[in-house]
Tab-separated table of C-alpha atoms in Angstrom:
chain	number	residue	atom	x	y	z
A	672	UNK	CA	15.771	-16.288	-28.968
A	673	UNK	CA	12.245	-17.475	-29.108
A	674	UNK	CA	11.007	-19.018	-32.457
A	675	UNK	CA	8.982	-15.740	-33.000
A	676	UNK	CA	11.731	-13.568	-32.388
A	677	UNK	CA	13.888	-15.552	-34.755
A	678	UNK	CA	11.179	-15.234	-37.355
A	679	UNK	CA	10.861	-11.420	-36.798
A	680	UNK	CA	14.571	-11.052	-37.384
A	681	UNK	CA	14.710	-13.076	-40.409
A	682	UNK	CA	11.853	-11.333	-42.364
A	683	UNK	CA	12.491	-7.854	-42.082
A	684	UNK	CA	11.395	-5.567	-44.932
A	685	UNK	CA	13.115	-2.540	-46.391
A	686	UNK	CA	13.416	0.529	-44.041
A	687	UNK	CA	10.976	2.778	-45.934
A	688	UNK	CA	8.322	0.071	-45.551
A	689	UNK	CA	9.236	-1.324	-42.092
A	690	UNK	CA	9.059	1.849	-40.064
A	691	UNK	CA	10.762	2.332	-36.782
A	692	UNK	CA	8.988	-0.289	-34.848
A	693	UNK	CA	10.407	-3.354	-36.524
A	694	UNK	CA	13.352	-5.113	-34.893
A	695	UNK	CA	16.702	-4.641	-36.466
A	696	UNK	CA	18.592	-7.147	-38.343
A	697	UNK	CA	16.976	-9.180	-41.366
A	698	UNK	CA	18.850	-12.178	-42.554
A	699	UNK	CA	16.792	-12.221	-45.678
A	700	UNK	CA	18.989	-9.281	-46.901
A	701	UNK	CA	22.031	-11.360	-46.375
A	702	UNK	CA	20.143	-14.291	-48.408
A	703	UNK	CA	19.598	-11.819	-51.230
A	704	UNK	CA	23.080	-10.732	-51.458
A	705	UNK	CA	24.647	-14.135	-50.997
A	706	UNK	CA	27.381	-14.497	-53.563
A	707	UNK	CA	26.485	-18.382	-53.890
A	708	UNK	CA	22.830	-18.522	-54.622
A	709	UNK	CA	22.798	-22.083	-53.237
A	710	UNK	CA	23.793	-20.632	-49.891
A	711	UNK	CA	20.764	-18.064	-50.226
A	712	UNK	CA	18.323	-20.862	-51.136
A	713	UNK	CA	19.281	-22.972	-48.016
A	714	UNK	CA	19.055	-20.082	-45.857
A	715	UNK	CA	15.508	-19.251	-47.195
A	716	UNK	CA	14.292	-22.550	-47.156
A	717	UNK	CA	15.392	-22.925	-43.446
A	718	UNK	CA	13.771	-19.510	-42.649
A	719	UNK	CA	10.473	-20.269	-44.405
A	720	UNK	CA	10.217	-23.683	-42.666
A	721	UNK	CA	10.708	-21.717	-39.381
A	722	UNK	CA	7.899	-19.195	-40.369
A	723	UNK	CA	5.483	-22.035	-41.129
A	724	UNK	CA	6.311	-24.021	-38.149
A	725	UNK	CA	5.178	-21.089	-35.791
A	726	UNK	CA	2.208	-20.092	-38.055
A	727	UNK	CA	4.019	-16.538	-39.017
A	728	UNK	CA	2.042	-16.193	-42.163
A	729	UNK	CA	2.134	-12.453	-42.471
A	730	UNK	CA	5.806	-12.280	-43.954
A	731	UNK	CA	5.897	-15.720	-45.811
A	732	UNK	CA	4.972	-13.957	-48.992
A	733	UNK	CA	8.039	-11.674	-48.497
A	734	UNK	CA	10.249	-14.812	-47.870
A	735	UNK	CA	8.948	-16.472	-50.881
A	736	UNK	CA	9.932	-13.378	-53.260
A	737	UNK	CA	13.715	-13.664	-51.719
A	738	UNK	CA	13.462	-17.442	-52.473
A	739	UNK	CA	12.393	-16.712	-55.902
A	740	UNK	CA	15.328	-14.299	-56.311
A	741	UNK	CA	17.740	-16.860	-55.061
A	742	UNK	CA	16.083	-19.284	-57.744
A	743	UNK	CA	16.550	-16.840	-60.393
A	744	UNK	CA	20.138	-16.466	-59.413
A	745	UNK	CA	20.539	-20.272	-59.534
A	746	UNK	CA	18.722	-20.423	-62.833
A	747	UNK	CA	15.983	-22.613	-61.478
A	748	UNK	CA	13.133	-20.780	-63.241
A	749	UNK	CA	10.272	-23.406	-62.909
A	750	UNK	CA	10.906	-23.266	-58.824
A	751	UNK	CA	11.109	-19.520	-59.161
A	752	UNK	CA	7.742	-19.359	-61.073
A	753	UNK	CA	6.295	-21.694	-58.286
A	754	UNK	CA	7.502	-19.368	-55.399
A	755	UNK	CA	5.954	-16.493	-57.121
A	756	UNK	CA	2.484	-18.057	-57.720
A	757	UNK	CA	2.425	-19.285	-54.080
A	758	UNK	CA	3.515	-15.613	-52.957
A	759	UNK	CA	0.661	-14.223	-54.827
A	760	UNK	CA	-1.730	-16.735	-53.646
A	761	UNK	CA	-0.904	-15.951	-49.937
A	762	UNK	CA	-0.976	-12.283	-50.598
A	763	UNK	CA	-4.404	-12.542	-52.059
A	764	UNK	CA	-5.557	-14.473	-48.927
A	765	UNK	CA	-4.138	-11.983	-46.355
A	766	UNK	CA	-4.794	-8.828	-48.472
A	767	UNK	CA	-1.149	-7.976	-47.702
A	768	UNK	CA	0.046	-5.801	-50.543
A	769	UNK	CA	3.311	-4.272	-49.261
A	770	UNK	CA	5.553	-6.446	-51.532
A	771	UNK	CA	3.242	-6.335	-54.745
A	772	UNK	CA	5.841	-4.055	-56.477
A	773	UNK	CA	8.584	-6.525	-56.056
A	774	UNK	CA	6.336	-9.455	-57.140
A	775	UNK	CA	5.859	-7.759	-60.366
A	776	UNK	CA	9.571	-6.954	-60.737
A	777	UNK	CA	10.602	-10.398	-60.247
A	778	UNK	CA	7.837	-11.776	-62.579
A	779	UNK	CA	9.413	-9.372	-65.158
A	780	UNK	CA	12.791	-10.758	-64.367
A	781	UNK	CA	11.784	-14.501	-64.816
A	782	UNK	CA	9.967	-13.652	-67.950
A	783	UNK	CA	13.405	-12.366	-69.333
A	784	UNK	CA	15.434	-15.077	-67.968
A	785	UNK	CA	13.057	-17.629	-69.732
A	786	UNK	CA	13.460	-15.703	-72.982
A	787	UNK	CA	17.128	-15.845	-72.661
A	788	UNK	CA	17.104	-19.547	-71.800
A	789	UNK	CA	15.162	-20.080	-75.051
A	790	UNK	CA	17.512	-17.641	-76.843
A	791	UNK	CA	14.715	-15.195	-77.866
A	792	UNK	CA	16.278	-11.973	-78.167
A	793	UNK	CA	13.715	-10.321	-80.443
A	794	UNK	CA	12.611	-7.008	-78.641
A	795	UNK	CA	9.143	-7.828	-79.928
A	796	UNK	CA	9.185	-11.335	-78.240
A	797	UNK	CA	6.152	-11.708	-75.875
A	798	UNK	CA	8.046	-12.404	-72.896
A	799	UNK	CA	10.064	-9.144	-73.095
A	800	UNK	CA	6.988	-7.188	-73.956
A	801	UNK	CA	5.088	-8.796	-70.999
A	802	UNK	CA	8.159	-8.227	-68.757
A	803	UNK	CA	8.252	-4.524	-69.618
A	804	UNK	CA	4.489	-4.427	-68.724
A	805	UNK	CA	5.345	-5.995	-65.349
A	806	UNK	CA	8.124	-3.246	-64.721
A	807	UNK	CA	5.689	-0.576	-65.476
A	808	UNK	CA	2.950	-2.014	-63.200
A	809	UNK	CA	5.543	-2.388	-60.380
A	810	UNK	CA	6.651	1.196	-60.716
A	811	UNK	CA	2.996	2.397	-60.601
A	812	UNK	CA	2.353	0.316	-57.457
A	813	UNK	CA	5.776	1.618	-55.929
A	814	UNK	CA	4.735	5.173	-56.576
A	815	UNK	CA	1.352	4.602	-55.139
A	816	UNK	CA	2.798	3.214	-51.797
A	817	UNK	CA	5.545	5.848	-51.697
A	818	UNK	CA	8.019	3.046	-51.651
A	819	UNK	CA	11.256	4.604	-53.185
A	820	UNK	CA	13.463	1.567	-52.383
A	821	UNK	CA	11.167	-0.536	-54.488
A	822	UNK	CA	10.733	1.907	-57.164
A	823	UNK	CA	14.606	2.175	-57.592
A	824	UNK	CA	15.013	-1.561	-57.870
A	825	UNK	CA	12.284	-1.866	-60.540
A	826	UNK	CA	13.524	1.000	-62.394
A	827	UNK	CA	17.000	-0.720	-62.658
A	828	UNK	CA	15.259	-3.725	-64.014
A	829	UNK	CA	13.574	-2.042	-66.627
A	830	UNK	CA	16.402	0.179	-67.562
A	831	UNK	CA	18.710	-2.932	-68.182
A	832	UNK	CA	15.891	-4.169	-70.327
A	833	UNK	CA	15.795	-0.914	-72.335
A	834	UNK	CA	19.523	-1.079	-72.420
A	835	UNK	CA	19.452	-4.426	-74.193
A	836	UNK	CA	16.777	-2.829	-76.649
A	837	UNK	CA	19.072	0.046	-77.476
A	838	UNK	CA	17.040	2.639	-75.521
A	839	UNK	CA	19.998	3.887	-73.597
A	840	UNK	CA	19.135	7.499	-73.434
A	841	UNK	CA	15.636	6.661	-72.150
A	842	UNK	CA	17.011	4.272	-69.500
A	843	UNK	CA	19.558	6.790	-68.311
A	844	UNK	CA	16.973	9.708	-67.880
A	845	UNK	CA	14.525	7.421	-66.140
A	846	UNK	CA	16.921	6.015	-63.656
A	847	UNK	CA	18.730	9.484	-63.017
A	848	UNK	CA	15.372	10.841	-62.205
A	849	UNK	CA	14.606	8.170	-59.766
A	850	UNK	CA	18.267	8.230	-58.206
A	851	UNK	CA	18.159	11.884	-57.746
A	852	UNK	CA	15.262	11.490	-55.297
A	853	UNK	CA	17.445	9.938	-52.693
A	854	UNK	CA	19.363	12.101	-50.164
A	855	UNK	CA	20.951	9.295	-47.966
A	856	UNK	CA	21.408	5.844	-48.005
A	857	UNK	CA	24.201	5.868	-50.715
A	858	UNK	CA	26.157	2.821	-49.168
A	859	UNK	CA	23.068	0.591	-49.559
A	860	UNK	CA	23.345	-2.192	-52.027
A	861	UNK	CA	20.521	-0.966	-54.170
A	862	UNK	CA	21.877	2.588	-54.431
A	863	UNK	CA	25.427	1.349	-55.207
A	864	UNK	CA	23.910	-0.862	-57.996
A	865	UNK	CA	21.919	2.135	-59.327
A	866	UNK	CA	24.948	4.211	-59.284
A	867	UNK	CA	27.119	1.565	-61.167
A	868	UNK	CA	24.193	1.006	-63.856
A	869	UNK	CA	24.119	4.980	-64.311
A	870	UNK	CA	27.768	4.890	-64.963
A	871	UNK	CA	27.561	2.043	-67.271
A	872	UNK	CA	24.678	3.685	-69.277
A	873	UNK	CA	26.690	6.970	-69.344
A	874	UNK	CA	29.720	5.175	-70.712
A	875	UNK	CA	27.765	3.296	-73.424
A	876	UNK	CA	26.602	6.873	-74.628
A	877	UNK	CA	29.980	8.172	-74.439
A	878	UNK	CA	31.554	5.453	-76.299
A	879	UNK	CA	28.979	5.674	-79.168
A	880	UNK	CA	29.461	9.483	-79.165
A	881	UNK	CA	25.707	9.814	-79.119
A	882	UNK	CA	24.845	11.621	-75.910
A	883	UNK	CA	23.110	14.313	-78.055
A	884	UNK	CA	21.010	16.388	-76.056
A	885	UNK	CA	22.506	15.314	-72.628
A	886	UNK	CA	25.150	17.820	-71.751
A	887	UNK	CA	27.003	17.117	-74.956
A	888	UNK	CA	29.696	20.078	-74.304
A	889	UNK	CA	30.670	18.878	-71.002
A	890	UNK	CA	30.708	15.179	-71.934
A	891	UNK	CA	32.616	15.887	-75.074
A	892	UNK	CA	35.298	17.539	-73.051
A	893	UNK	CA	35.479	14.723	-70.552
A	894	UNK	CA	35.489	11.862	-72.912
A	895	UNK	CA	37.886	13.270	-75.780
A	896	UNK	CA	38.859	10.644	-78.320
A	897	UNK	CA	38.794	7.543	-76.150
A	898	UNK	CA	38.862	4.974	-78.763
A	899	UNK	CA	42.640	5.430	-79.415
A	900	UNK	CA	43.579	5.284	-75.690
A	901	UNK	CA	44.397	2.539	-73.374
A	902	UNK	CA	41.738	0.883	-71.375
A	903	UNK	CA	42.849	2.280	-68.315
A	904	UNK	CA	43.051	5.838	-69.518
A	905	UNK	CA	39.573	5.297	-71.376
A	906	UNK	CA	38.158	4.485	-68.090
A	907	UNK	CA	39.554	7.366	-66.398
A	908	UNK	CA	37.814	9.748	-69.006
A	909	UNK	CA	34.605	7.737	-68.736
A	910	UNK	CA	34.778	8.352	-64.909
A	911	UNK	CA	35.245	11.817	-65.374
A	912	UNK	CA	32.313	11.943	-67.934
A	913	UNK	CA	30.120	10.194	-65.346
A	914	UNK	CA	31.231	12.550	-62.527
A	915	UNK	CA	30.037	15.434	-64.885
A	916	UNK	CA	26.786	14.187	-65.162
A	917	UNK	CA	26.416	13.937	-61.287
A	918	UNK	CA	26.061	10.300	-60.992
């Protein structure tokens, strides 16, 4: 394989951005999903070196975002912020905006990670407020681009933040709406993560007995009195409740 061919296979965007013309493959997906972030870091650094070697500038910002994700998983926040800054600078130079939504999502994630490192958990803490703003901006961009995959990923980040802030019902409603727009691809990593998060949000509400306006009759029948049951039985009841919501 030529250097150009190797780079094309390494930097492959999501299907709803790539279109039918792009070569199959895309090792960057493997890097993002790597169980060991150190493995992903090594692979992405090699891939970026390859892209720079052949002057393949167009998709280096995408690679930098995946590298930032690896840094986030490894807890190397300063290196990750550096990758985000370089990606923004290169995107500005090239006027390539395809990954702008993901850039804002990752910046929000880094802001939250920095707040956690500093043990700042106040919902009014500046990093949390700025992170929520980043997620909102990312959703707006993804909507303008018609990029549902990016939008779903951003929504999961925002809904996790809302969950921490006690806005579980709002998080469930927002994510359920986006998840419901998909008609295929349910075996993909993002949709599997979205389904799991919806189940977690539903279970949280069920455990509180606080679903209120959200199909309370069906949920009440499914959950029953779960507090006095074994973990296995309780999990079965929660699964039934989640299924009742169509998750």
